């Protein structure tokens, strides 16, 4: 399976997440406990990965699976990072409004590139760095509203704590992705076995959140298992399947592609969601949206296109460079 097909499918599914979540509401409210959705998505990923690794073992008994605890325990780290990240998100939203937080979230595009270089030792060309920065600029441009509106004024009116927490949130999001890629590529274990380990801890942490919410609420609405499927509709189940499927696609990209591909897929999904909202929710397209889409497409081309497509040298310059190489070879031969 080619990585670009998986990235395209991830873009499509991610862009439909927000739309499905909106459609799952009734009169602007959730009839179900939205904290149960990520838990069921983790369970779905765990069960499906378990079935796939069982099938893989039946077909090939030599399937590689590292079972030592010192290796398995590493898979708890992404869950811990995401747990901290979620708390930082809530803390950030106490200082900034939702639109400002969404715009600051684009910092994770750049921080992913930086951590990608520092921790995974993956070298990026100057053009690729420019493309990553362009992607962040493009997604930000598409989200900024007219400067005569209050949301634009609030962008630079938040306390310094809000910006600091936003930067920490972006770094944590990037760190979780980069560390997950490190786990997926550190050995030749089966992808499905790695998923089983990853989603086992993910299910445990999401279950712990449900139990903690019950405790904080004084069990006013009963225990979590009593309301697990309360208010669920077909659209809600589609949200669960969508969230689980995108997680499986991301793990595939981490194994066989990299974090930058995932960043591009999710960024393009955000733009696609805005386009879909024009037709589904009477969202009014803005000039900023069109400019953002153009900038992001330029970034996509700059990052993934072969260098010879980006550097279109004139014929005279090519001839001069080729003759220069020939002279150099002749001098080496003479000596």
Coordinates of C-alpha atoms in Angstrom, one line a residue:
X1 CA 0.0 0.0 0.0
X2 CA 1.5 3.4 -1.0
X3 CA 1.9 6.0 1.6
X4 CA 0.2 8.7 -0.4
X5 CA -3.0 6.6 -0.7
X6 CA -3.1 6.2 3.1
X7 CA -2.4 10.0 3.5
X8 CA -5.2 10.8 1.2
X9 CA -7.6 8.5 3.0
X10 CA -6.5 10.0 6.3
X11 CA -7.1 13.5 5.0
X12 CA -10.7 12.5 3.9
X13 CA -11.5 10.8 7.3
X14 CA -10.0 13.6 9.4
X15 CA -11.9 16.2 7.5
X16 CA -15.2 14.4 8.2
X17 CA -14.5 14.1 11.9
X18 CA -15.7 17.6 12.8
X19 CA -18.6 17.4 10.5
X20 CA -19.8 14.1 11.9
X21 CA -19.3 15.3 15.4
X22 CA -21.5 18.4 14.6
X23 CA -24.1 16.2 13.0
X24 CA -24.2 14.0 16.1
X25 CA -25.4 16.9 18.2
X26 CA -29.1 17.5 18.9
X27 CA -30.1 21.2 19.0
X28 CA -26.5 22.1 19.7
X29 CA -26.1 19.6 22.6
X30 CA -24.6 16.2 23.0
X31 CA -27.2 13.6 24.1
X32 CA -24.3 11.2 24.9
X33 CA -21.2 11.4 27.2
X34 CA -18.6 12.6 24.7
X35 CA -15.8 11.2 26.9
X36 CA -17.0 7.7 26.0
X37 CA -16.2 8.3 22.3
X38 CA -12.4 8.2 22.5
X39 CA -12.6 5.3 24.9
X40 CA -14.7 3.2 22.5
X41 CA -12.4 4.3 19.7
X42 CA -9.4 3.0 21.6
X43 CA -11.2 -0.3 22.3
X44 CA -12.2 -0.6 18.6
X45 CA -8.5 -0.1 17.6
X46 CA -7.3 -2.6 20.2
X47 CA -9.8 -5.3 19.2
X48 CA -9.2 -4.8 15.5
X49 CA -5.4 -4.8 15.9
X50 CA -5.7 -7.9 18.1
X51 CA -7.6 -9.8 15.4
X52 CA -5.1 -8.7 12.7
X53 CA -2.1 -9.8 14.7
X54 CA -3.8 -13.2 15.5
X55 CA -4.5 -13.6 11.8
X56 CA -0.9 -12.6 11.0
X57 CA 0.4 -15.3 13.4
X58 CA -1.8 -17.9 11.8
X59 CA -0.5 -17.1 8.3
X60 CA 3.1 -16.6 9.4
X61 CA 4.2 -18.3 12.7
X62 CA 7.5 -16.4 12.5
X63 CA 5.8 -13.0 13.0
X64 CA 8.1 -10.9 15.1
X65 CA 6.7 -9.7 18.4
X66 CA 8.9 -8.3 21.2
X67 CA 7.3 -9.2 24.6
X68 CA 10.0 -8.1 27.1
X69 CA 8.6 -5.6 29.6
X70 CA 11.5 -3.2 29.1
X71 CA 10.2 -2.8 25.5
X72 CA 6.4 -3.0 26.2
X73 CA 6.6 -0.3 28.9
X74 CA 7.8 2.3 26.4
X75 CA 4.3 2.3 24.8
X76 CA 2.8 3.9 27.9
X77 CA 4.8 7.1 27.2
X78 CA 2.5 8.5 24.4
X79 CA -0.5 8.0 26.6
X80 CA 1.1 10.0 29.4
X81 CA 2.1 12.8 26.9
X82 CA -1.4 13.0 25.6
X83 CA -2.8 13.1 29.1
X84 CA -0.6 16.0 30.0
X85 CA -1.4 17.6 26.6
X86 CA -5.1 17.5 27.3
X87 CA -4.7 19.2 30.7
X88 CA -2.5 21.9 29.1
X89 CA -5.2 22.4 26.5
X90 CA -7.8 23.1 29.2
X91 CA -5.4 25.4 31.0
X92 CA -4.7 27.3 27.8
X93 CA -8.4 27.9 27.1
X94 CA -8.7 29.7 30.4
X95 CA -6.5 32.4 29.1
X96 CA -7.4 32.6 25.3
X97 CA -10.5 32.2 23.3
X98 CA -11.2 29.2 21.0
X99 CA -10.3 31.0 17.8
X100 CA -6.9 32.2 19.2
X101 CA -6.2 28.7 20.5
X102 CA -7.0 27.2 17.1
X103 CA -4.6 29.6 15.4
X104 CA -1.8 28.9 18.0
X105 CA -2.3 25.2 17.4
X106 CA -0.6 25.6 14.0
X107 CA 2.6 26.0 15.9
X108 CA 2.7 22.2 16.1
X109 CA 3.5 22.1 12.4
X110 CA 6.8 23.9 13.0
X111 CA 7.5 22.1 16.3
X112 CA 7.0 18.7 14.6
X113 CA 9.6 19.6 12.0
X114 CA 12.1 20.7 14.7
X115 CA 11.6 17.6 16.9
X116 CA 11.6 15.5 13.8
X117 CA 15.1 16.8 13.1
X118 CA 16.4 16.8 16.7
X119 CA 15.2 13.4 18.0
X120 CA 14.9 11.3 14.9
X121 CA 18.0 12.8 13.2
X122 CA 16.1 13.2 9.9
X123 CA 17.7 15.9 7.8
X124 CA 15.4 18.3 5.9
X125 CA 16.5 20.5 3.0
X126 CA 16.1 24.2 3.0
X127 CA 13.2 24.0 0.6
X128 CA 11.5 21.5 2.9
X129 CA 11.9 23.8 5.9
X130 CA 10.4 26.7 3.8
X131 CA 7.5 24.4 2.8
X132 CA 6.8 23.5 6.5
X133 CA 6.8 27.2 7.5
X134 CA 4.5 28.0 4.5
X135 CA 2.2 25.2 5.6
X136 CA 1.9 26.9 9.1
X137 CA 1.4 30.3 7.4
X138 CA -1.3 28.9 5.1
X139 CA -3.3 27.1 7.7
X140 CA -3.1 30.2 10.0
X141 CA -4.2 32.5 7.1
X142 CA -7.2 30.4 6.4
X143 CA -8.4 30.7 10.1
X144 CA -7.8 34.4 10.5
X145 CA -11.0 36.4 10.1
X146 CA -11.4 40.0 9.0
X147 CA -9.4 42.4 11.0
X148 CA -12.5 44.4 11.7
X149 CA -14.0 41.6 13.8
X150 CA -13.6 41.0 17.5
X151 CA -11.9 37.7 17.0
X152 CA -9.0 39.3 15.2
X153 CA -8.6 41.9 18.0
X154 CA -8.5 39.1 20.6
X155 CA -5.7 37.3 18.9
X156 CA -3.1 39.6 20.4
X157 CA -5.0 40.6 23.6
X158 CA -4.4 37.4 25.6
X159 CA -2.2 37.2 28.7
X160 CA 1.4 36.0 28.2
X161 CA 0.5 32.8 30.1
X162 CA -1.9 31.9 27.3
X163 CA 0.8 32.1 24.6
X164 CA 3.3 30.2 26.8
X165 CA 0.8 27.4 27.4
X166 CA -0.1 27.4 23.7
X167 CA 3.5 26.9 22.8
X168 CA 3.8 24.1 25.4
X169 CA 0.7 22.4 24.0
X170 CA 2.2 22.5 20.4
X171 CA 5.5 21.0 21.7
X172 CA 3.7 18.2 23.5
X173 CA 1.5 17.4 20.5
X174 CA 4.7 17.2 18.3
X175 CA 6.6 15.2 20.9
X176 CA 3.8 12.6 21.1
X177 CA 3.9 12.2 17.4
X178 CA 7.7 12.0 17.1
X179 CA 8.0 9.6 20.0
X180 CA 5.3 7.3 18.5
X181 CA 7.2 7.3 15.2
X182 CA 10.3 6.3 17.1
X183 CA 8.5 3.4 18.7
X184 CA 7.1 2.2 15.4
X185 CA 10.5 2.2 13.7
X186 CA 12.8 1.1 16.5
X187 CA 12.5 -2.6 15.5
X188 CA 10.9 -4.8 12.9
X189 CA 8.0 -5.9 15.1
X190 CA 4.6 -6.5 13.5
X191 CA 2.7 -3.2 13.1
X192 CA -0.4 -4.9 14.5
X193 CA 1.5 -6.1 17.6
X194 CA 2.8 -2.5 18.1
X195 CA -0.8 -1.2 17.8
X196 CA -2.0 -3.7 20.4
X197 CA 0.6 -2.4 22.9
X198 CA -0.1 1.2 22.0
X199 CA -3.9 1.0 22.2
X200 CA -3.9 -1.2 25.4
X201 CA -2.4 1.7 27.3
X202 CA -4.6 4.1 25.4
X203 CA -7.7 2.2 26.5
X204 CA -6.5 2.0 30.1
X205 CA -5.9 5.8 30.3
X206 CA -9.2 6.6 28.7
X207 CA -11.0 4.3 31.1
X208 CA -9.2 6.0 34.0
X209 CA -10.5 9.3 32.8
X210 CA -14.1 8.0 32.8
X211 CA -13.7 6.7 36.4
X212 CA -12.1 10.0 37.5
X213 CA -15.0 12.0 35.9
X214 CA -17.5 9.8 37.9
X215 CA -15.6 10.4 41.1
X216 CA -15.4 14.2 40.5
X217 CA -19.1 14.3 39.7
X218 CA -20.1 12.3 42.8
X219 CA -21.6 9.6 40.6
X220 CA -24.5 11.9 39.9
X221 CA -25.2 10.3 36.5
X222 CA -24.3 6.8 37.6
X223 CA -21.2 4.8 36.8
X224 CA -19.6 5.1 33.4
X225 CA -20.7 1.6 32.2
X226 CA -24.3 2.5 33.0
X227 CA -24.3 5.4 30.5
X228 CA -21.7 4.0 28.1
X229 CA -24.1 3.9 25.1
X230 CA -26.8 6.3 26.3
X231 CA -27.8 8.8 23.6
X232 CA -25.8 7.0 20.9
X233 CA -27.2 7.3 17.4
X234 CA -25.9 6.0 14.0
X235 CA -24.0 9.3 13.6
X236 CA -22.3 8.9 17.0
X237 CA -21.2 5.4 16.0
X238 CA -19.8 6.8 12.8
X239 CA -17.8 9.3 14.9
X240 CA -16.4 6.4 16.9
X241 CA -15.5 4.4 13.8
X242 CA -14.0 7.5 12.1
X243 CA -11.8 8.3 15.2
X244 CA -10.7 4.7 15.4
X245 CA -9.9 4.4 11.7
X246 CA -7.9 7.6 11.6
X247 CA -5.8 6.3 14.6
X248 CA -5.0 3.1 12.7
X249 CA -4.0 5.1 9.6
X250 CA -1.8 7.4 11.6
X251 CA 0.0 4.4 13.1
X252 CA 0.5 3.0 9.6
X253 CA 2.0 6.3 8.4
X254 CA 4.3 6.4 11.5
X255 CA 5.6 2.9 10.6
X256 CA 6.0 3.3 6.9
X257 CA 6.1 7.1 6.2
X258 CA 6.8 9.8 8.8
X259 CA 5.4 12.6 11.0
X260 CA 5.6 15.2 8.3
X261 CA 3.3 13.2 6.0
X262 CA 0.8 13.0 8.9
X263 CA 1.1 16.8 9.5
X264 CA 0.3 17.6 5.8
X265 CA -2.6 15.1 5.8
X266 CA -4.2 16.6 8.9
X267 CA -3.5 20.2 7.8
X268 CA -5.1 19.6 4.4
X269 CA -8.0 17.9 6.2
X270 CA -8.7 21.1 8.1
X271 CA -8.9 23.1 4.9
X272 CA -11.2 20.4 3.4
X273 CA -13.4 20.6 6.4
X274 CA -13.8 24.4 5.8
X275 CA -14.7 23.8 2.2
X276 CA -17.3 21.2 3.1
X277 CA -18.8 23.5 5.7
X278 CA -19.6 26.0 3.0
X279 CA -22.1 23.4 1.5
X280 CA -23.3 21.7 4.7
X281 CA -23.5 24.5 7.3
X282 CA -23.8 27.6 5.1
X283 CA -20.3 28.7 6.1
X284 CA -19.3 31.8 4.2
X285 CA -16.0 31.4 2.5
X286 CA -13.5 34.2 3.0
X287 CA -10.6 35.6 1.0
X288 CA -8.3 34.3 3.8
X289 CA -9.6 30.8 3.2
X290 CA -8.8 30.9 -0.5
X291 CA -5.4 32.4 0.2
X292 CA -4.7 29.8 2.8
X293 CA -5.6 26.9 0.4
X294 CA -3.3 28.4 -2.3
X295 CA -0.4 28.7 0.2
X296 CA -0.9 25.2 1.5
X297 CA -0.9 23.7 -2.0
X298 CA 2.3 25.6 -2.8
X299 CA 3.8 24.2 0.4
X300 CA 2.7 20.6 -0.5
X301 CA 4.4 20.9 -3.9
X302 CA 7.6 22.4 -2.4
X303 CA 8.0 19.6 0.1
X304 CA 7.2 16.5 -1.9
X305 CA 8.1 17.4 -5.5
X306 CA 11.5 16.3 -6.9
X307 CA 14.2 19.0 -6.8
X308 CA 14.4 19.0 -10.6
X309 CA 10.8 20.1 -10.8
X310 CA 11.4 23.0 -8.4
X311 CA 14.6 24.3 -9.9
X312 CA 13.9 25.1 -13.5
X313 CA 17.3 26.4 -14.7
X314 CA 17.6 28.2 -18.1
X315 CA 19.2 26.3 -20.9
X316 CA 22.3 28.5 -21.0
X317 CA 22.9 28.0 -17.3
X318 CA 22.5 24.2 -17.6
X319 CA 25.0 24.2 -20.5
X320 CA 27.5 26.3 -18.6
X321 CA 27.2 24.0 -15.5
X322 CA 27.7 20.9 -17.6
X323 CA 30.7 22.3 -19.4
X324 CA 32.1 23.3 -16.0
X325 CA 31.9 19.8 -14.8
X326 CA 33.6 18.5 -18.0
X327 CA 36.5 20.9 -17.5
X328 CA 36.9 19.7 -13.9
X329 CA 37.0 16.0 -15.0
X330 CA 39.6 16.8 -17.7
X331 CA 41.9 18.5 -15.2
X332 CA 41.7 15.6 -12.8
X333 CA 42.5 13.2 -15.7
X334 CA 45.5 15.3 -16.7
X335 CA 46.9 15.3 -13.2

